[in-house]
Amino acid sequence: MNTEPLRADDARHVLVLEDEPQMRSMLTDNLEFEGYRVTAVATGEEALQAVTARHFALLLVDVMLPGISGFDVCQQLRARGMHVPIVVLTARTHEQDRIRGLDLGADDYVSKPFSVRELLARVRALVRRDDWHAPGSGEFTVGDVVVKPRQRLVLRKGRRVALSSREFELLRYLFAHRNEVVSREQLLRDVWGYSHLSVTRTVDNYVAKLRTHIEPRPHEPRYLITVHGSGYQLLA
Ligand code: CA
């Protein structure tokens, strides 16, 4: 776990993990042009080392790598309880692989070939949402789960729970709107930053995952309930 103090420029520092030199410099150039500071590495091992040494606002991770894969990187970071937003770059278009990435803790994915505009929009949405040192992010409790947004720490009965950045934001958003019915479209717009997207099933998948973290019996939710035909409601 990174215990380094947060520096002002960390909020714009992106780590790029990509083994193909051309793609790596293209990503670096575009991100720098957009005003991000970029550290680019070619292997998963280097990425894990870099993330241990300092804070990043976001990780852009290619899945297909010669050593450990981008999936492994996501999994290892989440296992260490690190909530840094991760966007996965995948050449694969099978839904199974996308789901695998999200299951292993990625927050979003972009399939190659992608448009640079689309990629930058995804990065922007996640970096903007990662405003965890902003005021008004006080500690809160849902059932036996304690959430400390400033430390990005989630504890269940005193034990750390490894939430992905998106799961964390979803929980925080639902808490900010606790006891209200929140629609899937509203969640996609405000938590995902998508202005027009029909894939509301994404929300259902995340809600199901979040329930495993916060509910005593995820299949009989007590706190994060489904309001049929409307959306979800966090009772707190
Ligand atoms: Ca690659």
JSON list of C-alpha atoms and ligand atoms in Angstrom, two decimals:
[
{"chain": "A", "resi": 1, "resn": "MET", "atom": "CA", "xyz": [0.00, 0.00, 0.00]},
{"chain": "A", "resi": 2, "resn": "ASN", "atom": "CA", "xyz": [1.31, 3.40, -0.99]},
{"chain": "A", "resi": 3, "resn": "THR", "atom": "CA", "xyz": [1.82, 5.66, 2.01]},
{"chain": "A", "resi": 4, "resn": "GLU", "atom": "CA", "xyz": [3.63, 8.49, 0.21]},
{"chain": "A", "resi": 5, "resn": "PRO", "atom": "CA", "xyz": [2.02, 11.89, 0.77]},
{"chain": "A", "resi": 6, "resn": "LEU", "atom": "CA", "xyz": [-0.05, 13.11, -2.14]},
{"chain": "A", "resi": 7, "resn": "ARG", "atom": "CA", "xyz": [1.60, 15.76, -4.29]},
{"chain": "A", "resi": 8, "resn": "ALA", "atom": "CA", "xyz": [-0.31, 18.37, -6.28]},
{"chain": "A", "resi": 9, "resn": "ASP", "atom": "CA", "xyz": [0.82, 17.10, -9.69]},
{"chain": "A", "resi": 10, "resn": "ASP", "atom": "CA", "xyz": [-0.15, 13.50, -8.87]},
{"chain": "A", "resi": 11, "resn": "ALA", "atom": "CA", "xyz": [-3.70, 14.45, -9.80]},
{"chain": "A", "resi": 12, "resn": "ARG", "atom": "CA", "xyz": [-2.65, 14.61, -13.49]},
{"chain": "A", "resi": 13, "resn": "HIS", "atom": "CA", "xyz": [-0.06, 11.83, -13.54]},
{"chain": "A", "resi": 14, "resn": "VAL", "atom": "CA", "xyz": [-0.95, 8.85, -15.72]},
{"chain": "A", "resi": 15, "resn": "LEU", "atom": "CA", "xyz": [0.94, 5.56, -15.94]},
{"chain": "A", "resi": 16, "resn": "VAL", "atom": "CA", "xyz": [0.93, 3.96, -19.39]},
{"chain": "A", "resi": 17, "resn": "LEU", "atom": "CA", "xyz": [1.70, 0.24, -19.59]},
{"chain": "A", "resi": 18, "resn": "GLU", "atom": "CA", "xyz": [2.14, -0.89, -23.20]},
{"chain": "A", "resi": 19, "resn": "ASP", "atom": "CA", "xyz": [4.83, -3.13, -24.70]},
{"chain": "A", "resi": 20, "resn": "GLU", "atom": "CA", "xyz": [4.54, -1.94, -28.32]},
{"chain": "A", "resi": 21, "resn": "PRO", "atom": "CA", "xyz": [6.84, 1.10, -28.69]},
{"chain": "A", "resi": 22, "resn": "GLN", "atom": "CA", "xyz": [4.74, 2.83, -31.35]},
{"chain": "A", "resi": 23, "resn": "MET", "atom": "CA", "xyz": [1.51, 2.50, -29.42]},
{"chain": "A", "resi": 24, "resn": "ARG", "atom": "CA", "xyz": [3.32, 3.55, -26.23]},
{"chain": "A", "resi": 25, "resn": "SER", "atom": "CA", "xyz": [4.60, 6.80, -27.72]},
{"chain": "A", "resi": 26, "resn": "MET", "atom": "CA", "xyz": [1.27, 7.51, -29.41]},
{"chain": "A", "resi": 27, "resn": "LEU", "atom": "CA", "xyz": [-0.51, 7.18, -26.05]},
{"chain": "A", "resi": 28, "resn": "THR", "atom": "CA", "xyz": [2.15, 9.24, -24.28]},
{"chain": "A", "resi": 29, "resn": "ASP", "atom": "CA", "xyz": [2.04, 12.02, -26.87]},
{"chain": "A", "resi": 30, "resn": "ASN", "atom": "CA", "xyz": [-1.72, 12.28, -26.80]},
{"chain": "A", "resi": 31, "resn": "LEU", "atom": "CA", "xyz": [-1.97, 12.28, -23.02]},
{"chain": "A", "resi": 32, "resn": "GLU", "atom": "CA", "xyz": [0.81, 14.88, -22.71]},
{"chain": "A", "resi": 33, "resn": "PHE", "atom": "CA", "xyz": [-0.91, 17.00, -25.32]},
{"chain": "A", "resi": 34, "resn": "GLU", "atom": "CA", "xyz": [-4.02, 16.89, -23.11]},
{"chain": "A", "resi": 35, "resn": "GLY", "atom": "CA", "xyz": [-1.98, 18.18, -20.18]},
{"chain": "A", "resi": 36, "resn": "TYR", "atom": "CA", "xyz": [-1.27, 14.93, -18.33]},
{"chain": "A", "resi": 37, "resn": "ARG", "atom": "CA", "xyz": [2.10, 13.99, -16.96]},
{"chain": "A", "resi": 38, "resn": "VAL", "atom": "CA", "xyz": [2.99, 10.53, -18.26]},
{"chain": "A", "resi": 39, "resn": "THR", "atom": "CA", "xyz": [5.21, 7.74, -17.06]},
{"chain": "A", "resi": 40, "resn": "ALA", "atom": "CA", "xyz": [5.39, 4.99, -19.68]},
{"chain": "A", "resi": 41, "resn": "VAL", "atom": "CA", "xyz": [6.57, 1.45, -19.02]},
{"chain": "A", "resi": 42, "resn": "ALA", "atom": "CA", "xyz": [6.71, -1.72, -21.14]},
{"chain": "A", "resi": 43, "resn": "THR", "atom": "CA", "xyz": [6.14, -4.53, -18.65]},
{"chain": "A", "resi": 44, "resn": "GLY", "atom": "CA", "xyz": [3.69, -5.40, -15.89]},
{"chain": "A", "resi": 45, "resn": "GLU", "atom": "CA", "xyz": [6.56, -5.81, -13.45]},
{"chain": "A", "resi": 46, "resn": "GLU", "atom": "CA", "xyz": [7.73, -2.22, -14.09]},
{"chain": "A", "resi": 47, "resn": "ALA", "atom": "CA", "xyz": [4.16, -0.98, -13.72]},
{"chain": "A", "resi": 48, "resn": "LEU", "atom": "CA", "xyz": [3.72, -2.67, -10.33]},
{"chain": "A", "resi": 49, "resn": "GLN", "atom": "CA", "xyz": [7.03, -1.20, -9.21]},
{"chain": "A", "resi": 50, "resn": "ALA", "atom": "CA", "xyz": [6.07, 2.31, -10.37]},
{"chain": "A", "resi": 51, "resn": "VAL", "atom": "CA", "xyz": [2.70, 2.18, -8.63]},
{"chain": "A", "resi": 52, "resn": "THR", "atom": "CA", "xyz": [4.33, 1.04, -5.40]},
{"chain": "A", "resi": 53, "resn": "ALA", "atom": "CA", "xyz": [6.76, 3.97, -5.56]},
{"chain": "A", "resi": 54, "resn": "ARG", "atom": "CA", "xyz": [4.26, 6.79, -6.12]},
{"chain": "A", "resi": 55, "resn": "HIS", "atom": "CA", "xyz": [0.68, 7.94, -6.70]},
{"chain": "A", "resi": 56, "resn": "PHE", "atom": "CA", "xyz": [-0.97, 8.02, -10.10]},
{"chain": "A", "resi": 57, "resn": "ALA", "atom": "CA", "xyz": [-4.28, 9.55, -11.11]},
{"chain": "A", "resi": 58, "resn": "LEU", "atom": "CA", "xyz": [-4.94, 6.69, -13.53]},
{"chain": "A", "resi": 59, "resn": "LEU", "atom": "CA", "xyz": [-3.38, 3.60, -15.10]},
{"chain": "A", "resi": 60, "resn": "LEU", "atom": "CA", "xyz": [-3.74, 2.80, -18.79]},
{"chain": "A", "resi": 61, "resn": "VAL", "atom": "CA", "xyz": [-2.98, -0.90, -19.08]},
{"chain": "A", "resi": 62, "resn": "ASP", "atom": "CA", "xyz": [-2.55, -3.02, -22.19]},
{"chain": "A", "resi": 63, "resn": "VAL", "atom": "CA", "xyz": [-3.76, -6.58, -21.63]},
{"chain": "A", "resi": 64, "resn": "MET", "atom": "CA", "xyz": [-1.47, -8.45, -24.02]},
{"chain": "A", "resi": 65, "resn": "LEU", "atom": "CA", "xyz": [2.08, -8.22, -22.66]},
{"chain": "A", "resi": 66, "resn": "PRO", "atom": "CA", "xyz": [5.10, -10.52, -22.91]},
{"chain": "A", "resi": 67, "resn": "GLY", "atom": "CA", "xyz": [5.44, -11.13, -19.13]},
{"chain": "A", "resi": 68, "resn": "ILE", "atom": "CA", "xyz": [2.60, -10.85, -16.66]},
{"chain": "A", "resi": 69, "resn": "SER", "atom": "CA", "xyz": [-0.60, -9.67, -18.36]},
{"chain": "A", "resi": 70, "resn": "GLY", "atom": "CA", "xyz": [-2.54, -6.48, -17.86]},
{"chain": "A", "resi": 71, "resn": "PHE", "atom": "CA", "xyz": [-5.20, -8.60, -16.14]},
{"chain": "A", "resi": 72, "resn": "ASP", "atom": "CA", "xyz": [-2.57, -9.79, -13.63]},
{"chain": "A", "resi": 73, "resn": "VAL", "atom": "CA", "xyz": [-1.57, -6.19, -12.96]},
{"chain": "A", "resi": 74, "resn": "CYS", "atom": "CA", "xyz": [-5.19, -5.22, -12.19]},
{"chain": "A", "resi": 75, "resn": "GLN", "atom": "CA", "xyz": [-5.67, -8.23, -9.97]},
{"chain": "A", "resi": 76, "resn": "GLN", "atom": "CA", "xyz": [-2.46, -7.67, -7.99]},
{"chain": "A", "resi": 77, "resn": "LEU", "atom": "CA", "xyz": [-3.17, -3.98, -7.41]},
{"chain": "A", "resi": 78, "resn": "ARG", "atom": "CA", "xyz": [-6.70, -4.63, -6.20]},
{"chain": "A", "resi": 79, "resn": "ALA", "atom": "CA", "xyz": [-5.47, -7.46, -3.98]},
{"chain": "A", "resi": 80, "resn": "ARG", "atom": "CA", "xyz": [-3.19, -4.90, -2.34]},
{"chain": "A", "resi": 81, "resn": "GLY", "atom": "CA", "xyz": [-6.22, -2.68, -1.73]},
{"chain": "A", "resi": 82, "resn": "MET", "atom": "CA", "xyz": [-5.20, -0.01, -4.24]},
{"chain": "A", "resi": 83, "resn": "HIS", "atom": "CA", "xyz": [-8.14, 1.87, -5.72]},
{"chain": "A", "resi": 84, "resn": "VAL", "atom": "CA", "xyz": [-6.37, 3.78, -8.49]},
{"chain": "A", "resi": 85, "resn": "PRO", "atom": "CA", "xyz": [-8.60, 3.98, -11.61]},
{"chain": "A", "resi": 86, "resn": "ILE", "atom": "CA", "xyz": [-7.55, 1.51, -14.33]},
{"chain": "A", "resi": 87, "resn": "VAL", "atom": "CA", "xyz": [-8.50, 1.60, -18.01]},
{"chain": "A", "resi": 88, "resn": "VAL", "atom": "CA", "xyz": [-7.65, -1.63, -19.84]},
{"chain": "A", "resi": 89, "resn": "LEU", "atom": "CA", "xyz": [-6.64, -1.66, -23.51]},
{"chain": "A", "resi": 90, "resn": "THR", "atom": "CA", "xyz": [-7.72, -4.84, -25.16]},
{"chain": "A", "resi": 91, "resn": "ALA", "atom": "CA", "xyz": [-7.48, -6.10, -28.71]},
{"chain": "A", "resi": 92, "resn": "ARG", "atom": "CA", "xyz": [-10.11, -8.63, -27.85]},
{"chain": "A", "resi": 93, "resn": "THR", "atom": "CA", "xyz": [-13.72, -7.93, -28.52]},
{"chain": "A", "resi": 94, "resn": "HIS", "atom": "CA", "xyz": [-15.25, -10.93, -26.78]},
{"chain": "A", "resi": 95, "resn": "GLU", "atom": "CA", "xyz": [-17.59, -9.90, -24.05]},
{"chain": "A", "resi": 96, "resn": "GLN", "atom": "CA", "xyz": [-16.08, -12.61, -21.86]},
{"chain": "A", "resi": 97, "resn": "ASP", "atom": "CA", "xyz": [-12.70, -10.83, -21.83]},
{"chain": "A", "resi": 98, "resn": "ARG", "atom": "CA", "xyz": [-14.25, -7.47, -21.06]},
{"chain": "A", "resi": 99, "resn": "ILE", "atom": "CA", "xyz": [-16.13, -8.97, -18.14]},
{"chain": "A", "resi": 100, "resn": "ARG", "atom": "CA", "xyz": [-12.92, -10.65, -16.97]},
{"chain": "A", "resi": 101, "resn": "GLY", "atom": "CA", "xyz": [-11.14, -7.29, -16.96]},
{"chain": "A", "resi": 102, "resn": "LEU", "atom": "CA", "xyz": [-13.92, -5.67, -14.96]},
{"chain": "A", "resi": 103, "resn": "ASP", "atom": "CA", "xyz": [-14.05, -8.66, -12.59]},
{"chain": "A", "resi": 104, "resn": "LEU", "atom": "CA", "xyz": [-10.33, -8.32, -11.94]},
{"chain": "A", "resi": 105, "resn": "GLY", "atom": "CA", "xyz": [-10.73, -4.70, -10.96]},
{"chain": "A", "resi": 106, "resn": "ALA", "atom": "CA", "xyz": [-10.49, -2.60, -14.13]},
{"chain": "A", "resi": 107, "resn": "ASP", "atom": "CA", "xyz": [-12.80, 0.41, -14.19]},
{"chain": "A", "resi": 108, "resn": "ASP", "atom": "CA", "xyz": [-13.22, 0.68, -17.92]},
{"chain": "A", "resi": 109, "resn": "TYR", "atom": "CA", "xyz": [-11.85, -0.77, -21.12]},
{"chain": "A", "resi": 110, "resn": "VAL", "atom": "CA", "xyz": [-11.19, 0.39, -24.64]},
{"chain": "A", "resi": 111, "resn": "SER", "atom": "CA", "xyz": [-10.93, -2.14, -27.45]},
{"chain": "A", "resi": 112, "resn": "LYS", "atom": "CA", "xyz": [-8.19, -1.78, -30.05]},
{"chain": "A", "resi": 113, "resn": "PRO", "atom": "CA", "xyz": [-8.42, -0.26, -32.54]},
{"chain": "A", "resi": 114, "resn": "PHE", "atom": "CA", "xyz": [-9.87, 2.69, -30.65]},
{"chain": "A", "resi": 115, "resn": "SER", "atom": "CA", "xyz": [-10.29, 6.35, -31.42]},
{"chain": "A", "resi": 116, "resn": "VAL", "atom": "CA", "xyz": [-7.98, 8.61, -29.43]},
{"chain": "A", "resi": 117, "resn": "ARG", "atom": "CA", "xyz": [-10.92, 10.89, -28.70]},
{"chain": "A", "resi": 118, "resn": "GLU", "atom": "CA", "xyz": [-12.87, 8.04, -27.13]},
{"chain": "A", "resi": 119, "resn": "LEU", "atom": "CA", "xyz": [-9.89, 6.95, -25.06]},
{"chain": "A", "resi": 120, "resn": "LEU", "atom": "CA", "xyz": [-9.24, 10.48, -23.78]},
{"chain": "A", "resi": 121, "resn": "ALA", "atom": "CA", "xyz": [-12.91, 10.86, -22.87]},
{"chain": "A", "resi": 122, "resn": "ARG", "atom": "CA", "xyz": [-12.74, 7.70, -20.75]},
{"chain": "A", "resi": 123, "resn": "VAL", "atom": "CA", "xyz": [-9.54, 8.88, -19.07]},
{"chain": "A", "resi": 124, "resn": "ARG", "atom": "CA", "xyz": [-11.02, 12.32, -18.41]},
{"chain": "A", "resi": 125, "resn": "ALA", "atom": "CA", "xyz": [-14.17, 10.85, -16.86]},
{"chain": "A", "resi": 126, "resn": "LEU", "atom": "CA", "xyz": [-12.22, 8.63, -14.45]},
{"chain": "A", "resi": 127, "resn": "VAL", "atom": "CA", "xyz": [-9.64, 11.23, -13.46]},
{"chain": "A", "resi": 128, "resn": "ARG", "atom": "CA", "xyz": [-12.37, 13.80, -12.81]},
{"chain": "A", "resi": 129, "resn": "ARG", "atom": "CA", "xyz": [-14.30, 11.34, -10.69]},
{"chain": "A", "resi": 130, "resn": "ASP", "atom": "CA", "xyz": [-11.24, 10.50, -8.66]},
{"chain": "A", "resi": 131, "resn": "ASP", "atom": "CA", "xyz": [-11.64, 13.64, -6.54]},
{"chain": "A", "resi": 132, "resn": "TRP", "atom": "CA", "xyz": [-11.31, 11.74, -3.28]},
{"chain": "A", "resi": 133, "resn": "HIS", "atom": "CA", "xyz": [-9.37, 14.48, -1.55]},
{"chain": "A", "resi": 134, "resn": "ALA", "atom": "CA", "xyz": [-12.14, 16.99, -2.29]},
{"chain": "A", "resi": 135, "resn": "PRO", "atom": "CA", "xyz": [-14.09, 18.41, 0.65]},
{"chain": "A", "resi": 136, "resn": "GLY", "atom": "CA", "xyz": [-17.32, 16.77, 1.71]},
{"chain": "A", "resi": 137, "resn": "SER", "atom": "CA", "xyz": [-16.05, 13.23, 1.46]},
{"chain": "A", "resi": 138, "resn": "GLY", "atom": "CA", "xyz": [-16.61, 12.23, 5.06]},
{"chain": "A", "resi": 139, "resn": "GLU", "atom": "CA", "xyz": [-16.58, 8.76, 6.52]},
{"chain": "A", "resi": 140, "resn": "PHE", "atom": "CA", "xyz": [-19.83, 6.74, 6.33]},
{"chain": "A", "resi": 141, "resn": "THR", "atom": "CA", "xyz": [-21.27, 3.37, 7.26]},
{"chain": "A", "resi": 142, "resn": "VAL", "atom": "CA", "xyz": [-23.48, 0.87, 5.42]},
{"chain": "A", "resi": 143, "resn": "GLY", "atom": "CA", "xyz": [-24.40, -2.09, 7.60]},
{"chain": "A", "resi": 144, "resn": "ASP", "atom": "CA", "xyz": [-21.12, -3.46, 8.93]},
{"chain": "A", "resi": 145, "resn": "VAL", "atom": "CA", "xyz": [-19.08, -1.69, 6.26]},
{"chain": "A", "resi": 146, "resn": "VAL", "atom": "CA", "xyz": [-17.17, 1.50, 7.10]},
{"chain": "A", "resi": 147, "resn": "VAL", "atom": "CA", "xyz": [-16.08, 3.72, 4.20]},
{"chain": "A", "resi": 148, "resn": "LYS", "atom": "CA", "xyz": [-13.30, 6.30, 4.60]},
{"chain": "A", "resi": 149, "resn": "PRO", "atom": "CA", "xyz": [-13.23, 8.22, 1.31]},
{"chain": "A", "resi": 150, "resn": "ARG", "atom": "CA", "xyz": [-10.20, 10.33, 2.18]},
{"chain": "A", "resi": 151, "resn": "GLN", "atom": "CA", "xyz": [-8.06, 7.24, 2.59]},
{"chain": "A", "resi": 152, "resn": "ARG", "atom": "CA", "xyz": [-10.04, 5.36, -0.07]},
{"chain": "A", "resi": 153, "resn": "LEU", "atom": "CA", "xyz": [-10.42, 2.69, 2.53]},
{"chain": "A", "resi": 154, "resn": "VAL", "atom": "CA", "xyz": [-13.33, 0.27, 2.90]},
{"chain": "A", "resi": 155, "resn": "LEU", "atom": "CA", "xyz": [-13.46, -1.89, 6.02]},
{"chain": "A", "resi": 156, "resn": "ARG", "atom": "CA", "xyz": [-15.84, -4.72, 6.75]},
{"chain": "A", "resi": 157, "resn": "LYS", "atom": "CA", "xyz": [-15.76, -5.85, 10.38]},
{"chain": "A", "resi": 158, "resn": "GLY", "atom": "CA", "xyz": [-12.36, -4.20, 10.59]},
{"chain": "A", "resi": 159, "resn": "ARG", "atom": "CA", "xyz": [-10.92, -5.97, 7.53]},
{"chain": "A", "resi": 160, "resn": "ARG", "atom": "CA", "xyz": [-9.98, -4.17, 4.35]},
{"chain": "A", "resi": 161, "resn": "VAL", "atom": "CA", "xyz": [-12.26, -4.79, 1.36]},
{"chain": "A", "resi": 162, "resn": "ALA", "atom": "CA", "xyz": [-10.67, -4.48, -2.11]},
{"chain": "A", "resi": 163, "resn": "LEU", "atom": "CA", "xyz": [-13.09, -2.40, -4.18]},
{"chain": "A", "resi": 164, "resn": "SER", "atom": "CA", "xyz": [-12.22, -1.22, -7.67]},
{"chain": "A", "resi": 165, "resn": "SER", "atom": "CA", "xyz": [-12.27, 2.52, -8.21]},
{"chain": "A", "resi": 166, "resn": "ARG", "atom": "CA", "xyz": [-15.62, 2.28, -10.00]},
{"chain": "A", "resi": 167, "resn": "GLU", "atom": "CA", "xyz": [-17.18, 0.13, -7.29]},
{"chain": "A", "resi": 168, "resn": "PHE", "atom": "CA", "xyz": [-15.94, 2.69, -4.78]},
{"chain": "A", "resi": 169, "resn": "GLU", "atom": "CA", "xyz": [-17.46, 5.59, -6.71]},
{"chain": "A", "resi": 170, "resn": "LEU", "atom": "CA", "xyz": [-20.72, 3.67, -7.13]},
{"chain": "A", "resi": 171, "resn": "LEU", "atom": "CA", "xyz": [-20.95, 3.07, -3.40]},
{"chain": "A", "resi": 172, "resn": "ARG", "atom": "CA", "xyz": [-20.10, 6.68, -2.63]},
{"chain": "A", "resi": 173, "resn": "TYR", "atom": "CA", "xyz": [-22.65, 7.97, -5.13]},
{"chain": "A", "resi": 174, "resn": "LEU", "atom": "CA", "xyz": [-25.37, 5.68, -3.79]},
{"chain": "A", "resi": 175, "resn": "PHE", "atom": "CA", "xyz": [-24.60, 6.84, -0.28]},
{"chain": "A", "resi": 176, "resn": "ALA", "atom": "CA", "xyz": [-24.77, 10.50, -1.32]},
{"chain": "A", "resi": 177, "resn": "HIS", "atom": "CA", "xyz": [-28.26, 9.64, -2.67]},
{"chain": "A", "resi": 178, "resn": "ARG", "atom": "CA", "xyz": [-29.16, 7.23, 0.12]},
{"chain": "A", "resi": 179, "resn": "ASN", "atom": "CA", "xyz": [-32.83, 6.36, 0.55]},
{"chain": "A", "resi": 180, "resn": "GLU", "atom": "CA", "xyz": [-33.55, 7.78, -2.91]},
{"chain": "A", "resi": 181, "resn": "VAL", "atom": "CA", "xyz": [-34.42, 5.59, -5.88]},
{"chain": "A", "resi": 182, "resn": "VAL", "atom": "CA", "xyz": [-31.61, 6.00, -8.40]},
{"chain": "A", "resi": 183, "resn": "SER", "atom": "CA", "xyz": [-32.13, 4.87, -11.99]},
{"chain": "A", "resi": 184, "resn": "ARG", "atom": "CA", "xyz": [-29.60, 2.90, -14.04]},
{"chain": "A", "resi": 185, "resn": "GLU", "atom": "CA", "xyz": [-29.44, 5.76, -16.55]},
{"chain": "A", "resi": 186, "resn": "GLN", "atom": "CA", "xyz": [-28.63, 8.21, -13.76]},
{"chain": "A", "resi": 187, "resn": "LEU", "atom": "CA", "xyz": [-25.84, 5.92, -12.52]},
{"chain": "A", "resi": 188, "resn": "LEU", "atom": "CA", "xyz": [-24.36, 5.57, -16.01]},
{"chain": "A", "resi": 189, "resn": "ARG", "atom": "CA", "xyz": [-24.42, 9.32, -16.47]},
{"chain": "A", "resi": 190, "resn": "ASP", "atom": "CA", "xyz": [-23.07, 10.34, -13.06]},
{"chain": "A", "resi": 191, "resn": "VAL", "atom": "CA", "xyz": [-20.79, 7.46, -12.08]},
{"chain": "A", "resi": 192, "resn": "TRP", "atom": "CA", "xyz": [-19.62, 6.28, -15.51]},
{"chain": "A", "resi": 193, "resn": "GLY", "atom": "CA", "xyz": [-19.72, 9.60, -17.32]},
{"chain": "A", "resi": 194, "resn": "TYR", "atom": "CA", "xyz": [-21.61, 8.15, -20.29]},
{"chain": "A", "resi": 195, "resn": "SER", "atom": "CA", "xyz": [-24.08, 10.55, -21.80]},
{"chain": "A", "resi": 196, "resn": "HIS", "atom": "CA", "xyz": [-25.80, 8.05, -24.08]},
{"chain": "A", "resi": 197, "resn": "LEU", "atom": "CA", "xyz": [-25.40, 4.38, -23.49]},
{"chain": "A", "resi": 198, "resn": "SER", "atom": "CA", "xyz": [-27.94, 1.61, -23.67]},
{"chain": "A", "resi": 199, "resn": "VAL", "atom": "CA", "xyz": [-25.87, -0.94, -21.76]},
{"chain": "A", "resi": 200, "resn": "THR", "atom": "CA", "xyz": [-27.59, -0.54, -18.41]},
{"chain": "A", "resi": 201, "resn": "ARG", "atom": "CA", "xyz": [-26.62, -4.15, -17.70]},
{"chain": "A", "resi": 202, "resn": "THR", "atom": "CA", "xyz": [-23.17, -2.79, -16.83]},
{"chain": "A", "resi": 203, "resn": "VAL", "atom": "CA", "xyz": [-24.79, -1.14, -13.83]},
{"chain": "A", "resi": 204, "resn": "ASP", "atom": "CA", "xyz": [-26.48, -4.39, -12.80]},
{"chain": "A", "resi": 205, "resn": "ASN", "atom": "CA", "xyz": [-23.13, -6.23, -12.94]},
{"chain": "A", "resi": 206, "resn": "TYR", "atom": "CA", "xyz": [-21.49, -3.64, -10.72]},
{"chain": "A", "resi": 207, "resn": "VAL", "atom": "CA", "xyz": [-24.37, -3.58, -8.27]},
{"chain": "A", "resi": 208, "resn": "ALA", "atom": "CA", "xyz": [-24.13, -7.38, -8.01]},
{"chain": "A", "resi": 209, "resn": "LYS", "atom": "CA", "xyz": [-20.40, -7.12, -7.29]},
{"chain": "A", "resi": 210, "resn": "LEU", "atom": "CA", "xyz": [-20.85, -4.31, -4.79]},
{"chain": "A", "resi": 211, "resn": "ARG", "atom": "CA", "xyz": [-23.43, -6.41, -2.96]},
{"chain": "A", "resi": 212, "resn": "THR", "atom": "CA", "xyz": [-20.86, -9.16, -2.41]},
{"chain": "A", "resi": 213, "resn": "HIS", "atom": "CA", "xyz": [-18.71, -6.56, -0.63]},
{"chain": "A", "resi": 214, "resn": "ILE", "atom": "CA", "xyz": [-21.34, -4.92, 1.56]},
{"chain": "A", "resi": 215, "resn": "GLU", "atom": "CA", "xyz": [-24.27, -7.32, 2.00]},
{"chain": "A", "resi": 216, "resn": "PRO", "atom": "CA", "xyz": [-24.36, -10.11, 4.61]},
{"chain": "A", "resi": 217, "resn": "ARG", "atom": "CA", "xyz": [-26.35, -12.19, 2.08]},
{"chain": "A", "resi": 218, "resn": "PRO", "atom": "CA", "xyz": [-25.76, -10.72, -1.41]},
{"chain": "A", "resi": 219, "resn": "HIS", "atom": "CA", "xyz": [-28.71, -12.59, -2.95]},
{"chain": "A", "resi": 220, "resn": "GLU", "atom": "CA", "xyz": [-31.11, -11.22, -0.34]},
{"chain": "A", "resi": 221, "resn": "PRO", "atom": "CA", "xyz": [-29.93, -7.61, -0.18]},
{"chain": "A", "resi": 222, "resn": "ARG", "atom": "CA", "xyz": [-30.88, -5.56, 2.86]},
{"chain": "A", "resi": 223, "resn": "TYR", "atom": "CA", "xyz": [-29.04, -2.33, 2.09]},
{"chain": "A", "resi": 224, "resn": "LEU", "atom": "CA", "xyz": [-28.65, -2.05, -1.66]},
{"chain": "A", "resi": 225, "resn": "ILE", "atom": "CA", "xyz": [-32.06, -3.04, -2.94]},
{"chain": "A", "resi": 226, "resn": "THR", "atom": "CA", "xyz": [-33.55, -3.29, -6.43]},
{"chain": "A", "resi": 227, "resn": "VAL", "atom": "CA", "xyz": [-36.62, -1.16, -7.05]},
{"chain": "A", "resi": 228, "resn": "HIS", "atom": "CA", "xyz": [-38.27, -3.02, -9.90]},
{"chain": "A", "resi": 229, "resn": "GLY", "atom": "CA", "xyz": [-38.81, -0.94, -12.99]},
{"chain": "A", "resi": 230, "resn": "SER", "atom": "CA", "xyz": [-36.99, 2.04, -11.47]},
{"chain": "A", "resi": 231, "resn": "GLY", "atom": "CA", "xyz": [-33.45, 1.28, -10.39]},
{"chain": "A", "resi": 232, "resn": "TYR", "atom": "CA", "xyz": [-31.65, 0.90, -7.07]},
{"chain": "A", "resi": 233, "resn": "GLN", "atom": "CA", "xyz": [-31.90, 2.28, -3.58]},
{"chain": "A", "resi": 234, "resn": "LEU", "atom": "CA", "xyz": [-29.29, 2.30, -0.83]},
{"chain": "A", "resi": 235, "resn": "LEU", "atom": "CA", "xyz": [-30.92, 2.11, 2.58]},
{"chain": "A", "resi": 236, "resn": "ALA", "atom": "CA", "xyz": [-28.64, 3.70, 5.14]},
{"chain": "B", "resi": 1, "resn": "CA", "atom": "CA", "xyz": [0.56, -5.48, -26.24]}
]
